[in-house]
CSV table of C-alpha atoms in Angstrom, one decimal:
chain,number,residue,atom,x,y,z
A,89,UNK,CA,104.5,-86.1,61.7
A,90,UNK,CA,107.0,-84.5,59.4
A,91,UNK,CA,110.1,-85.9,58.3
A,92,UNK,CA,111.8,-83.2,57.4
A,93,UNK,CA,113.9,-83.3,60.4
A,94,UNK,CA,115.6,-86.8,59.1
A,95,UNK,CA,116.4,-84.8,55.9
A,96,UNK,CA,120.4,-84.3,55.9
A,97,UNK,CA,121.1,-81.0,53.9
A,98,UNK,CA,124.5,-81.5,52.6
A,99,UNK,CA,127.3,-84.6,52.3
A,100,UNK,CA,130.7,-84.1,53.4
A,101,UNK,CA,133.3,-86.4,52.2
A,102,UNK,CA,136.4,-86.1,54.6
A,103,UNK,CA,139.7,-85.8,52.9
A,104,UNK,CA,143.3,-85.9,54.2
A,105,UNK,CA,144.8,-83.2,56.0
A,106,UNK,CA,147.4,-82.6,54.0
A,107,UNK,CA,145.0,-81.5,51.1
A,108,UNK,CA,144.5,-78.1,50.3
A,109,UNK,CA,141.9,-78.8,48.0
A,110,UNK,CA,137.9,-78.6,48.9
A,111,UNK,CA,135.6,-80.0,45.9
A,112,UNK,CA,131.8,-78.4,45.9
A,113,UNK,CA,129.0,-79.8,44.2
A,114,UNK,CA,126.2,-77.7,44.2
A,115,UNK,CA,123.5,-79.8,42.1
A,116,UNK,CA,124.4,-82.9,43.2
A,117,UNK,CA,121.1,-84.3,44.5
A,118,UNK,CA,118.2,-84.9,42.7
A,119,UNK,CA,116.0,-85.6,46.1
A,120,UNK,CA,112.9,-83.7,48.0
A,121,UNK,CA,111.7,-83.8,51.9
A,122,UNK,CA,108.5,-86.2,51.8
A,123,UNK,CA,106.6,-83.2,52.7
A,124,UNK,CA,107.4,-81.4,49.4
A,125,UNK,CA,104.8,-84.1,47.5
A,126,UNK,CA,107.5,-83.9,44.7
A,127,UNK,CA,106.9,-80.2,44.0
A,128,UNK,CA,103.7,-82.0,42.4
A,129,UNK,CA,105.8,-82.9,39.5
A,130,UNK,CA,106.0,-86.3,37.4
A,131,UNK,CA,108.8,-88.3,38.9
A,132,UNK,CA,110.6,-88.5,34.9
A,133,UNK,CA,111.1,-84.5,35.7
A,134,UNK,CA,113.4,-85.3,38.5
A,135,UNK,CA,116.0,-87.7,36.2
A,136,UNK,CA,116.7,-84.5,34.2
A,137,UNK,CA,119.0,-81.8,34.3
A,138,UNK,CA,116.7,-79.5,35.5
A,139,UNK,CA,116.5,-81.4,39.2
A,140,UNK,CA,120.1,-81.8,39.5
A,141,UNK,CA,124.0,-82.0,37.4
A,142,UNK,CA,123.7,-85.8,36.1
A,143,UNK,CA,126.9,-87.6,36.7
A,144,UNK,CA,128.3,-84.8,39.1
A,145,UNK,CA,128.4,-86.7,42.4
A,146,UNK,CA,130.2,-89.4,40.9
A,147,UNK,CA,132.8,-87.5,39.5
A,148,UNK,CA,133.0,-85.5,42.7
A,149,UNK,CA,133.2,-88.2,44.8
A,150,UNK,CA,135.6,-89.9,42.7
A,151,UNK,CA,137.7,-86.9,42.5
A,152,UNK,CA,137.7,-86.4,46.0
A,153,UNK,CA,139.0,-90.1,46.9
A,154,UNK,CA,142.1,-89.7,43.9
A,155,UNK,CA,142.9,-86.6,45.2
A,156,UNK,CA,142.6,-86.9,49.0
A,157,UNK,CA,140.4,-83.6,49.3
A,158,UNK,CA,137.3,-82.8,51.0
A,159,UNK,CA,134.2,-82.4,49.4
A,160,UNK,CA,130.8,-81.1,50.1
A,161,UNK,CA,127.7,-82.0,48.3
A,162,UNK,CA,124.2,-80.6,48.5
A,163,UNK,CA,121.3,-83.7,49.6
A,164,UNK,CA,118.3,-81.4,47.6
A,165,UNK,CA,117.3,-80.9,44.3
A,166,UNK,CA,117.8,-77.1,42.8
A,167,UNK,CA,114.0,-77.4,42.1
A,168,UNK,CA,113.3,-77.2,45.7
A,169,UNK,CA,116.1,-74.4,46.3
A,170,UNK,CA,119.0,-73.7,43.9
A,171,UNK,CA,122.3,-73.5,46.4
A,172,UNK,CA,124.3,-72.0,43.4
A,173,UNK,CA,122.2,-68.4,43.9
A,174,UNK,CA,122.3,-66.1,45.8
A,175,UNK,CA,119.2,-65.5,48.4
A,176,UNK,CA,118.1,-62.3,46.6
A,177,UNK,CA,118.3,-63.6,42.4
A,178,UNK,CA,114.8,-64.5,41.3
A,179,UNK,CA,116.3,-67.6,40.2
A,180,UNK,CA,116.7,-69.3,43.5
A,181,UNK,CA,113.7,-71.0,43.5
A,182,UNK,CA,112.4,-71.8,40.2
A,183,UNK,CA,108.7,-71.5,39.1
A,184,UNK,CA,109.3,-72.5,35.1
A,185,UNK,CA,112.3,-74.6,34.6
A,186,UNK,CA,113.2,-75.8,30.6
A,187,UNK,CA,109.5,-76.2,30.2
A,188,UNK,CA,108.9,-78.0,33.3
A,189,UNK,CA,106.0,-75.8,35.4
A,190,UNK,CA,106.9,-76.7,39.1
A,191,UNK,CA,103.4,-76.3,40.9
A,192,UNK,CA,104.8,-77.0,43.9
A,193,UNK,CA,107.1,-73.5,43.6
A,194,UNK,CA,103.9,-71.9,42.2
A,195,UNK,CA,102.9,-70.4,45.3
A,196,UNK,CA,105.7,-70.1,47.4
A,197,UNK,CA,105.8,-66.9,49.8
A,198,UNK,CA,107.8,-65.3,51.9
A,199,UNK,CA,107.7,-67.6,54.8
A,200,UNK,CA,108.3,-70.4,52.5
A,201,UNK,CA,111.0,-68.9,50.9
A,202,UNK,CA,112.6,-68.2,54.1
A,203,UNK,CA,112.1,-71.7,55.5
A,204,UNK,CA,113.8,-73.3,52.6
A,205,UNK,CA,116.5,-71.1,53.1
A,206,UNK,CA,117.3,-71.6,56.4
A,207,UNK,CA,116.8,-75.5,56.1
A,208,UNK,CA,118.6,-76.3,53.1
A,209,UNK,CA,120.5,-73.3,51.5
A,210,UNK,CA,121.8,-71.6,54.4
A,211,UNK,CA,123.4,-74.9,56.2
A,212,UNK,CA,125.1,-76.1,52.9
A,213,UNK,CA,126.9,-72.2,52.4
A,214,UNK,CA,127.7,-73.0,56.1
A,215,UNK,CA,129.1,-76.7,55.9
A,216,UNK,CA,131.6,-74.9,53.1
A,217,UNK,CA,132.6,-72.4,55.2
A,218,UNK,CA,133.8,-75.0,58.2
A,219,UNK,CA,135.5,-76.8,55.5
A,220,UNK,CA,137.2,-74.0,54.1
A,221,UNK,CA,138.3,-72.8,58.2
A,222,UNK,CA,139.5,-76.0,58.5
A,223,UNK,CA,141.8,-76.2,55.4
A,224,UNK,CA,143.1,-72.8,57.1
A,225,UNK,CA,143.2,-74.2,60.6
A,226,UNK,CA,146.1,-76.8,58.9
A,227,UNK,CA,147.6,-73.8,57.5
A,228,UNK,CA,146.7,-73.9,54.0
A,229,UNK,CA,145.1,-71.5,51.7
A,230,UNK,CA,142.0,-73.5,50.3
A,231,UNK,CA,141.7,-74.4,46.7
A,232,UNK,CA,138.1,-74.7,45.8
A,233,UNK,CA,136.8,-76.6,42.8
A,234,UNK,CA,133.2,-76.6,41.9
A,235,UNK,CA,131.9,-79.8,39.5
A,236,UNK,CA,128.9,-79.4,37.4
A,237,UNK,CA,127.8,-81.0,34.2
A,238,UNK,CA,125.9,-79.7,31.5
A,239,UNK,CA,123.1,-81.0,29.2
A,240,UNK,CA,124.5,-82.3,25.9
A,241,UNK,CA,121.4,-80.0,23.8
A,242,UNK,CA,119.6,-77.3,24.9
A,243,UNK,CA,116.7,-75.5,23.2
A,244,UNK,CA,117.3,-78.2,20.0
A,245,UNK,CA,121.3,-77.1,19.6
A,246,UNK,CA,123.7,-79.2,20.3
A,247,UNK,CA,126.5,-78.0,22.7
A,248,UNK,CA,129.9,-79.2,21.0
A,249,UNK,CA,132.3,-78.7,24.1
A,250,UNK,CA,133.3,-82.0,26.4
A,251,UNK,CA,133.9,-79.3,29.1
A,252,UNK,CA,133.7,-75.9,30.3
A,253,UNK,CA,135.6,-73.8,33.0
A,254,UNK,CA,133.8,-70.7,34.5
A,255,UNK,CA,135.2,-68.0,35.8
A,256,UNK,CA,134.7,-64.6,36.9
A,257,UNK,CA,138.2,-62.7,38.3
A,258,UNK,CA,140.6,-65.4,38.9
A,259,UNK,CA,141.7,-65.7,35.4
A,260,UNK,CA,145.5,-67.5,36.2
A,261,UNK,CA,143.3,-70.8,38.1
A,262,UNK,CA,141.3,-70.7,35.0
A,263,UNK,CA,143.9,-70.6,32.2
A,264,UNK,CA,145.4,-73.5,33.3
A,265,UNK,CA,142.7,-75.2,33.6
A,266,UNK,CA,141.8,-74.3,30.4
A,267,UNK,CA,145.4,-75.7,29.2
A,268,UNK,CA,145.7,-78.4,31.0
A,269,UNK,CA,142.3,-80.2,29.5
A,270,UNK,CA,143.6,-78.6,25.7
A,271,UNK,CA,146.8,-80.7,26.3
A,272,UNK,CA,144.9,-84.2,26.7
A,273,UNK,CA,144.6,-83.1,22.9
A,274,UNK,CA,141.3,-84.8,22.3
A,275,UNK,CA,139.0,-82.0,23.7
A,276,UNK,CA,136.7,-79.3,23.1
A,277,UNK,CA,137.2,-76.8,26.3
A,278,UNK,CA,135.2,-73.3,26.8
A,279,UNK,CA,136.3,-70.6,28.1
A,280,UNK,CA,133.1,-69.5,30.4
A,281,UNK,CA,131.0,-71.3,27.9
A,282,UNK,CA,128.5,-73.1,28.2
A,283,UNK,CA,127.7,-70.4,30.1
A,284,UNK,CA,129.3,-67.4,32.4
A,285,UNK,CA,131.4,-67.5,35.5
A,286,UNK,CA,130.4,-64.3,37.1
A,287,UNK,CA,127.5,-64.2,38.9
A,288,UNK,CA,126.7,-62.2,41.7
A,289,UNK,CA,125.9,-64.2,44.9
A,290,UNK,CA,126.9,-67.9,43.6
A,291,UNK,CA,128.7,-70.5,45.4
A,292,UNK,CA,132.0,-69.7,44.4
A,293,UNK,CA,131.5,-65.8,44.2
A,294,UNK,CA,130.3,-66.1,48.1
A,295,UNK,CA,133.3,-68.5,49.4
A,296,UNK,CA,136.1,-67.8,46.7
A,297,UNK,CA,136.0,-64.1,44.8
A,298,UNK,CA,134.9,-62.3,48.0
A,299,UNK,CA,137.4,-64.6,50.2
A,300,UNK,CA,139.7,-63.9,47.7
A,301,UNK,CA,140.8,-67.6,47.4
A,302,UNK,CA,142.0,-69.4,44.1
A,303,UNK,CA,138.8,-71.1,42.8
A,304,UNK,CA,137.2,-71.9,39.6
A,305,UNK,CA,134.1,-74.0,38.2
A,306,UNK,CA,134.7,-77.4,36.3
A,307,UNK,CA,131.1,-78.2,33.8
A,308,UNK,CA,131.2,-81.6,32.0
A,309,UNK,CA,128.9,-82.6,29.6
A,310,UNK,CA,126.7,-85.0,31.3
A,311,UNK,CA,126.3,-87.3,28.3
A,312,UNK,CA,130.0,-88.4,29.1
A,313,UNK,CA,130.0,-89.1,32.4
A,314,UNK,CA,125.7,-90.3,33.1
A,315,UNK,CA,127.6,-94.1,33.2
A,316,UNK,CA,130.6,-95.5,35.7
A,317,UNK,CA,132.7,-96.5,32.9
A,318,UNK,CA,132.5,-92.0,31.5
A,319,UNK,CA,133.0,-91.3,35.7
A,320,UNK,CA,136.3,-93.2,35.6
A,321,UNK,CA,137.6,-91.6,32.3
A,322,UNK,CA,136.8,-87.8,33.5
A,323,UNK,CA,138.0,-88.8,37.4
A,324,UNK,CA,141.5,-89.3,35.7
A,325,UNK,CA,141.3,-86.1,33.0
A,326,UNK,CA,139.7,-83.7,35.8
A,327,UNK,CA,142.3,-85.3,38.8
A,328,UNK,CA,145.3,-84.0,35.9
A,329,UNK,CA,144.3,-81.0,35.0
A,330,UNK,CA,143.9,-80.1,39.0
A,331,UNK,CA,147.1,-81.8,40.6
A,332,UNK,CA,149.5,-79.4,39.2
A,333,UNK,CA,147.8,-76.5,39.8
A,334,UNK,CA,147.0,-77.6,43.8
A,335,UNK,CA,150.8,-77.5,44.4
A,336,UNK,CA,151.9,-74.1,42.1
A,337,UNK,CA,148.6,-71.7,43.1
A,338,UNK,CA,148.6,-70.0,46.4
């Protein structure tokens, strides 16, 4: 008997309705269905990035209970189905990943493709939408924030910013984002680095560029917050750089 069924795609964290803001974490979860055998990969593969965003939860979580927002985390690993693609981008279900062959995506067909979708990848896109009506229900426009982390080195160079904000047309959420981590005055910030904000089909594409909502995409770099004690620090730095702009964008 398969225990798929017991498999809960997505977490959401209930915030306070006065809170306009809604935190997204995409690559949350580094965790397979039973029935998935592990993708038949060695279980060391699934404590790296390529699995899921190390530290992420935390600082989502943590930001979430500071800030009195709700939050909505995926339960799967992106090796299984990458929530932060869209259905069509050869991408969402990855066959190579950093090295790592994924026999268990070697083979995957249209039927599979369509199963994983419709248990994992569709009902996480919908669990954000019902939090985003709500937020509108209580007569707020939604603020979305979506946390990621990033791997300190990749392909032997070493990545010198503490954090990134993407972004693809909301440019005035971004720049003061941008600012408000510059002022801390300790910080190395990108501007859509380590890596670009528009892509077609993505998380925040689907529920904030098309819904044209204020939104933008928080990366830290996951050496700084993989412990408790780096969660704490970037739950305080992320939580002001956010506050201000909750209460001045609409």
């Amino acid at each position: 008997m398969t225990k798929i069924s017991m498999f809960e795609p997505c977490e959401i964290v209930a915030g306070q309705g006065h809170s306009r803001l809604v935190l997204l974490c995409d690559h949350a979860s580094n965790r397979v269905p039973e029935e998935y055998g592990g993708l038949g990969l060695d279980a060391r593969q699934f404590e790296r990035h390529i699995a899921y965003d190390i530290g992420a939860a935390a600082l989502t979580r943590g930001l979430a209970g500071r800030l009195g927002a709700t939050a909505v985390l995926s339960c799967f690993s992106r090796l299984l189905i990458d929530p932060n693609r869209g259905m069509d981008d050869p991408t969402l279900i990855m066959r190579l990943s950093d090295g790592a062959v994924v026999p268990g995506n070697r083979e995957v067909d249209e039927e599979e493709r369509a199963r994983r979708i419709n248990l994992f990848h569709r009902p996480y896109h919908q669990a954000i939408a019902g939090v985003v009506a709500g937020v509108r229900s209580q007569g707020h426009v939604p603020f979305l924030v979506s946390i990621h982390s990033f791997t300190p080195v990749w392909r032997g160079w070493q990545r010198p910013w503490h954090a990134g904000i993407l972004w693809d047309r909301d440019e005035d959420v971004a720049r003061a984002m941008i600012r408000g981590f510059l002022a801390q005055g300790d910080l190395v910030v990108g501007d859509n680095e380590p890596y670009h904000g528009a892509l077609e089909g993505d998380t925040l594409n689907i529920h904030g560029t098309r819904a044209g909502l204020p939104h933008a995409l928080i990366e830290v770099r996951q050496d700084l917050i993989a412990a408790k004690t780096g969660v704490d620090e970037w739950v305080e730095r992320v939580a002001k750089v956010i506050e201000p702009i909750m209460y001045e964008t609409r």
